[in-house]
Coordinates of C-alpha atoms and ligand atoms in Angstrom, one line a residue:
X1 CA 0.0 0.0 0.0
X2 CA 1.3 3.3 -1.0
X3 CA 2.2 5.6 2.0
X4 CA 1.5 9.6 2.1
X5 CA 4.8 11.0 3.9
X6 CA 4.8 14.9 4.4
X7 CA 7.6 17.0 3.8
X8 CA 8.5 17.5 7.1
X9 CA 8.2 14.2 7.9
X10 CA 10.9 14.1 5.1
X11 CA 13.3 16.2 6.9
X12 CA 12.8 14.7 10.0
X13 CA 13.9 11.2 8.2
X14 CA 17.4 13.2 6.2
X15 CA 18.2 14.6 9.7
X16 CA 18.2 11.1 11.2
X17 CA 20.1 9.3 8.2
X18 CA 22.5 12.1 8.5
X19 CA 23.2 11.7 12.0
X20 CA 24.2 7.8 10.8
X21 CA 26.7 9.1 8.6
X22 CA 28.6 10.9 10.9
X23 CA 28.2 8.0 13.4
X24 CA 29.5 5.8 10.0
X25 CA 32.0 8.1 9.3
X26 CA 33.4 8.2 12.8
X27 CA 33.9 4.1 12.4
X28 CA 36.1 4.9 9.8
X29 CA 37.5 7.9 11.7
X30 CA 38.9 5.0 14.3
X31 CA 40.0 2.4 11.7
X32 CA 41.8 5.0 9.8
X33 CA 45.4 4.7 12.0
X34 CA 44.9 1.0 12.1
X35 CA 45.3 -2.1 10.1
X36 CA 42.4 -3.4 8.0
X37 CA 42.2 -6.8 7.0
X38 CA 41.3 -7.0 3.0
X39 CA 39.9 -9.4 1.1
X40 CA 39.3 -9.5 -2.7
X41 CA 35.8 -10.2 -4.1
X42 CA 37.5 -9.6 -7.5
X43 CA 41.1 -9.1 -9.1
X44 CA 41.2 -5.7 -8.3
X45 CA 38.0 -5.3 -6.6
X46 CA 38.7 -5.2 -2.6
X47 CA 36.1 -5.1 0.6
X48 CA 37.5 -4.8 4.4
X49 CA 36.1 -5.3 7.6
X50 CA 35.5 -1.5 7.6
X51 CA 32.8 -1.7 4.7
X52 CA 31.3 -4.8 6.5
X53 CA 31.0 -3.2 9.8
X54 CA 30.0 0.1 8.6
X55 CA 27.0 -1.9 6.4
X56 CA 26.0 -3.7 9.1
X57 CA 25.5 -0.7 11.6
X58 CA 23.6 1.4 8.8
X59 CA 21.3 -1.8 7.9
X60 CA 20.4 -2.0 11.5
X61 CA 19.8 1.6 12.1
X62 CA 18.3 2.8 8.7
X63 CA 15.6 0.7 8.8
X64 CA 13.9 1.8 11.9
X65 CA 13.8 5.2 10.0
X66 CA 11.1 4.3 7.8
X67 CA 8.4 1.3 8.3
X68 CA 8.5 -1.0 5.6
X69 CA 11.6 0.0 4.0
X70 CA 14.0 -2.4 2.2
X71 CA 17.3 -2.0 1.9
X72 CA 19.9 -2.5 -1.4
X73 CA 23.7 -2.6 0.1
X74 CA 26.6 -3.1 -1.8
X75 CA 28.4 -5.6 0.8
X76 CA 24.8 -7.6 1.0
X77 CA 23.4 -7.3 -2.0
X78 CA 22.1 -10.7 -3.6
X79 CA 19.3 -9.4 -6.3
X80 CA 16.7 -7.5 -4.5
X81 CA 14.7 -5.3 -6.7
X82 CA 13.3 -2.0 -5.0
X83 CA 10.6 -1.9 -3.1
X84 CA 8.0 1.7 -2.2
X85 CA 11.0 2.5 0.1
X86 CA 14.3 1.5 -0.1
X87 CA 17.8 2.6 1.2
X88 CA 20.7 2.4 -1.2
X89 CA 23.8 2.0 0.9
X90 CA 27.3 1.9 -0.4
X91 CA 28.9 1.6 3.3
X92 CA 32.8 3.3 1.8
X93 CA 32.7 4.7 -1.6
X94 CA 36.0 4.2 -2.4
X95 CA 37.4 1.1 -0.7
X96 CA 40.8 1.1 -2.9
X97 CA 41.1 4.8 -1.9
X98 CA 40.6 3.6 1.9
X99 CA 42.8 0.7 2.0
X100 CA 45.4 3.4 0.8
X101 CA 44.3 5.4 3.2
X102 CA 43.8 7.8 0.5
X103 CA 41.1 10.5 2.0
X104 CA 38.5 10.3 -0.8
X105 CA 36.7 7.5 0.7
X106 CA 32.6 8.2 1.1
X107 CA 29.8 7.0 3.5
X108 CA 26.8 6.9 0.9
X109 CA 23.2 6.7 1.7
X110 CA 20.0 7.6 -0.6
X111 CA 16.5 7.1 -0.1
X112 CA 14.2 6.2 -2.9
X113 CA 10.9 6.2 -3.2
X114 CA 9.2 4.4 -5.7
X115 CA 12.4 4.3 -7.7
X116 CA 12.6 8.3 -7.1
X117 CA 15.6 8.9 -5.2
X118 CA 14.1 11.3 -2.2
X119 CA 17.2 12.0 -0.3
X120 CA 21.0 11.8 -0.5
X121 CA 23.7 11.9 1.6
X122 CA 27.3 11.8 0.4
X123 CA 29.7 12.0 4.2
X124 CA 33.4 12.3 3.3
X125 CA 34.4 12.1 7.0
X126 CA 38.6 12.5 6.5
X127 CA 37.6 15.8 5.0
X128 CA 34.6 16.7 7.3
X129 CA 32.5 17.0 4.3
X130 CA 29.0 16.0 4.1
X131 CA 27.3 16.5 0.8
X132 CA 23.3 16.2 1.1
X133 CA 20.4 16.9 -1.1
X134 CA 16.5 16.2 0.2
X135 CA 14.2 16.1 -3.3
X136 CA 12.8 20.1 -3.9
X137 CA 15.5 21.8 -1.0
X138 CA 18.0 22.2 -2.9
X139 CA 21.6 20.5 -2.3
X140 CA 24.5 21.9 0.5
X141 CA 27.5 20.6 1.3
X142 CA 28.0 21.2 5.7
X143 CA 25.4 24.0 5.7
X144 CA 26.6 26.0 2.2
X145 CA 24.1 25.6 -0.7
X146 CA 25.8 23.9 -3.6
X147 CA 25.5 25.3 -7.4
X148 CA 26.6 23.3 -10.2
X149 CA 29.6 25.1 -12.1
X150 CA 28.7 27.8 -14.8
X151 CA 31.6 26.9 -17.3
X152 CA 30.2 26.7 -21.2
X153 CA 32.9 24.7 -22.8
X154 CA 34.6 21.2 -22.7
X155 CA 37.7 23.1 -23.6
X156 CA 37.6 25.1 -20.4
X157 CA 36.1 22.0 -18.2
X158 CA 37.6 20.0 -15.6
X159 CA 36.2 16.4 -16.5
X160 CA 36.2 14.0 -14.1
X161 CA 36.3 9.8 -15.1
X162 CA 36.2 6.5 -13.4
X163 CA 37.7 3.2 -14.3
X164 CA 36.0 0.2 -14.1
X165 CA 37.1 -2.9 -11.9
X166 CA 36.4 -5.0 -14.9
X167 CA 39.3 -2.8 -16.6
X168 CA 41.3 -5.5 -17.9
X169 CA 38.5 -6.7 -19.9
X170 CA 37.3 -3.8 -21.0
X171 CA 40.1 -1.6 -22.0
X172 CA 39.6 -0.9 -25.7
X173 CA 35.9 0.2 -24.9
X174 CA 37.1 2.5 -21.9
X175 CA 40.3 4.1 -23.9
X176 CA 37.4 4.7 -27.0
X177 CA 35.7 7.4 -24.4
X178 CA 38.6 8.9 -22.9
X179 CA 40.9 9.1 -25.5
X180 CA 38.7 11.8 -27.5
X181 CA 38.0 13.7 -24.5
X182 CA 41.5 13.5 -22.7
X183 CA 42.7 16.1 -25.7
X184 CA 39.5 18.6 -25.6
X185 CA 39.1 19.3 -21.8
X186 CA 41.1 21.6 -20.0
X187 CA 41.5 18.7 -17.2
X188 CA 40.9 15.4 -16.2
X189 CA 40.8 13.7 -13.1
X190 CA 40.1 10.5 -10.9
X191 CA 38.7 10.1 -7.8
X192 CA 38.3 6.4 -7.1
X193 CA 34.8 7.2 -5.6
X194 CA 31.8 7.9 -7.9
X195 CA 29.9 9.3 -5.0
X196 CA 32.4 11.9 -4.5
X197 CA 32.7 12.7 -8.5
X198 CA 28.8 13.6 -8.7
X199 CA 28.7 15.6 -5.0
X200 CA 31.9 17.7 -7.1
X201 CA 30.0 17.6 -10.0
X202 CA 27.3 19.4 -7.6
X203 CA 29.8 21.4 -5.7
X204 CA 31.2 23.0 -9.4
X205 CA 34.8 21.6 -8.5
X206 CA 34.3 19.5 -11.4
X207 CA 32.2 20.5 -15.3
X208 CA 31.5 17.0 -15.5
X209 CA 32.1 13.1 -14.6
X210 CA 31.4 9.9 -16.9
X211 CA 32.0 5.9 -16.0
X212 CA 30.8 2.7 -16.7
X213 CA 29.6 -0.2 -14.8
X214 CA 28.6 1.8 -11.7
X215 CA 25.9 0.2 -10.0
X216 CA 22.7 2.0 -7.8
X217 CA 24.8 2.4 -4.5
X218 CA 27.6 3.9 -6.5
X219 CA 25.4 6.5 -7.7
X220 CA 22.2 6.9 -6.1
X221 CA 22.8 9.7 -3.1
X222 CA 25.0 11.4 -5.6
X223 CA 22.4 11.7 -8.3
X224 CA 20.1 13.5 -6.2
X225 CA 22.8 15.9 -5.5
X226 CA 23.8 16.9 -9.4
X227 CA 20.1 17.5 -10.0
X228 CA 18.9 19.8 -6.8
X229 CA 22.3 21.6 -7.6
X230 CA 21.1 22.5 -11.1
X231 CA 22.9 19.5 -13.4
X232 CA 22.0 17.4 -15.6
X233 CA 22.6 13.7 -15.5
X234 CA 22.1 11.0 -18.8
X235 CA 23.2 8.0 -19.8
X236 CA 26.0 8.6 -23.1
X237 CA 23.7 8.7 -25.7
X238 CA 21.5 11.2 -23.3
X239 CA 19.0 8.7 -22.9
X240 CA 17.4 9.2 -19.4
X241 CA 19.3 7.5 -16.7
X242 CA 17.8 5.3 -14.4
X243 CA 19.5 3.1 -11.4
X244 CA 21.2 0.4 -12.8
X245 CA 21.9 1.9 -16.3
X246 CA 25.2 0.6 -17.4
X247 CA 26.2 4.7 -18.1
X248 CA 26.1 7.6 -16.8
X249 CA 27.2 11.4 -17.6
X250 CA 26.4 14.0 -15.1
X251 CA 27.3 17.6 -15.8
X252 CA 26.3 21.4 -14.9
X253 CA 23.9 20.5 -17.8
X254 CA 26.1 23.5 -20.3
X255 CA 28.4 21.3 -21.5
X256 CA 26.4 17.8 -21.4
X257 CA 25.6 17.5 -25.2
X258 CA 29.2 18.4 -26.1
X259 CA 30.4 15.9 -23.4
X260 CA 28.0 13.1 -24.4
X261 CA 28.9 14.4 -28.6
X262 CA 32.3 13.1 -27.5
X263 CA 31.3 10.0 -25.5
X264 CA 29.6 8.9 -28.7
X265 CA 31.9 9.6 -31.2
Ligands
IPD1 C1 34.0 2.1 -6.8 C2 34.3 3.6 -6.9 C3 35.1 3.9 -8.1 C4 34.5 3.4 -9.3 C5 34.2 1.9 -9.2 C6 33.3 1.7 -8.0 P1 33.8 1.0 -4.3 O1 33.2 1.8 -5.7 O2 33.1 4.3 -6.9 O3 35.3 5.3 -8.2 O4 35.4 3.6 -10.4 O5 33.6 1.5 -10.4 O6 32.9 0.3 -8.0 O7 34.2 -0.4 -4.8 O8 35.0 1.8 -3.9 O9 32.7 1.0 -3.4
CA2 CA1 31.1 2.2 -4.7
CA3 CA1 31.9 0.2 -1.6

């Protein structure tokens, strides 16, 4: 049955998930001058008792937020479609990063209500940066209102990319996007966490992010954010995206059909 939630109630809801995020990012706080023990779901593609702790403590708490909800987590995830509401959880955006102990490493939590994502919350906790957005308030970053960047040209941009964990198999495919852009934009750059890419996208630190492969929790809170800061997010071919898509291009929405011109060419 479909369930009728105010605005406020809304609000209430963010405020609560946000608190989470801090308590989440204080977990990595602790583990940060410590060892982590790794293990490798993939070649390349890592997970430490940090993202499994950190999952577990948001799966708990998140779900006494809303009756009903489910829950999609990147750690637990066996298949589960969405439900009315669901949490999309990646516990660290940017593992790789973390088990560098490279800072760019992400608590990420989104809301999504009948598969409209309602809220977002990006927590980058080893920069004491929280990047949120709640569906028709807007996005912030602490307590600053974020605007997407007002640059008009690919040649002025700073572009930012990810690269897939699937990268041995699919180089030639990845090198065909990049190699066009790489030449055009004024910059490129990698963060190794998708979440953080789209908050910057938000933010106007970057023009514009692309990647493959990224999957709902990668994307989900930081999605929110592009839009309620005034960007524009597609698939390549400017399809609409939707969670799950296999690609997505989010920009400040001046540059996105010369950005997805060159993702296509
Ligand atoms: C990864 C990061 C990275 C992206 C990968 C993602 P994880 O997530 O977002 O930037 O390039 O495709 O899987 O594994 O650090 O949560
Ligand atoms: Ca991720
Ligand atoms: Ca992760």
């Amino acid at each position: 049955m479909t369930q009728k939630k105010s605005a406020t109630w809304l609000l209430g809801v963010f405020s609560q998930a946000r608190e989470l995020s801090f308590e989440a990012g204080n977990m990595i706080r602790r583990q940060w001058p410590l060892a982590s023990s790794v293990a490798h779901k993939d070649r390349i593609d890592l997970v430490t008792e940090t993202d499994l702790a950190v999952e577990k403590f948001l799966k708990e708490r998140l779900l006494e937020l809303v009756p009903d909800s489910t829950l999609m987590a990147e750690e637990s995830y066996s298949g589960e479609a969405l439900g009315e509401w669901t949490w999309i959880i990646d516990p660290i955006d940017g593992t790789t990063n973390f088990v560098h102990r490279h800072p760019f490493v992400a608590v990420s939590i989104a809301l999504c209500h009948n598969g409209q994502i309602v809220t977002g919350i990006v927590n980058i906790p080893m920069l004491n940066e929280c990047y949120w957005a709640v569906r028709g308030h807007g996005a912030f970053v602490n307590e600053t209102r974020l605007h997407v960047s007002h640059t008009r040209a690919l040649d002025q941009s700073m572009i930012a990319f990810g690269i897939p964990y699937s990268i041995d198999k699919d180089l030639e495919e990845w090198i065909s996007h990049f190699y066009p852009i790489l030449p055009k934009a004024q910059a490129m750059r990698r963060c190794g966490a998708a979440a953080i890419d789209l908050s910057y996208v938000a933010a106007g630190k970057f023009d514009g992010f692309y990647e493959a492969g990224l999957r709902p929790w990668d994307v989900a809170a930081g999605w929110l954010l592009v839009e309620e800061a005034g960007g524009c997010i597609t698939r390549y071919n400017g399809e609409p995206y939707y969670l799950g898509a296999y690609d997505i291009v989010a920009t400040n929405s001046l540059i996105h059909q010369e950005l997805t011109g060159m993702l296509l060419s």
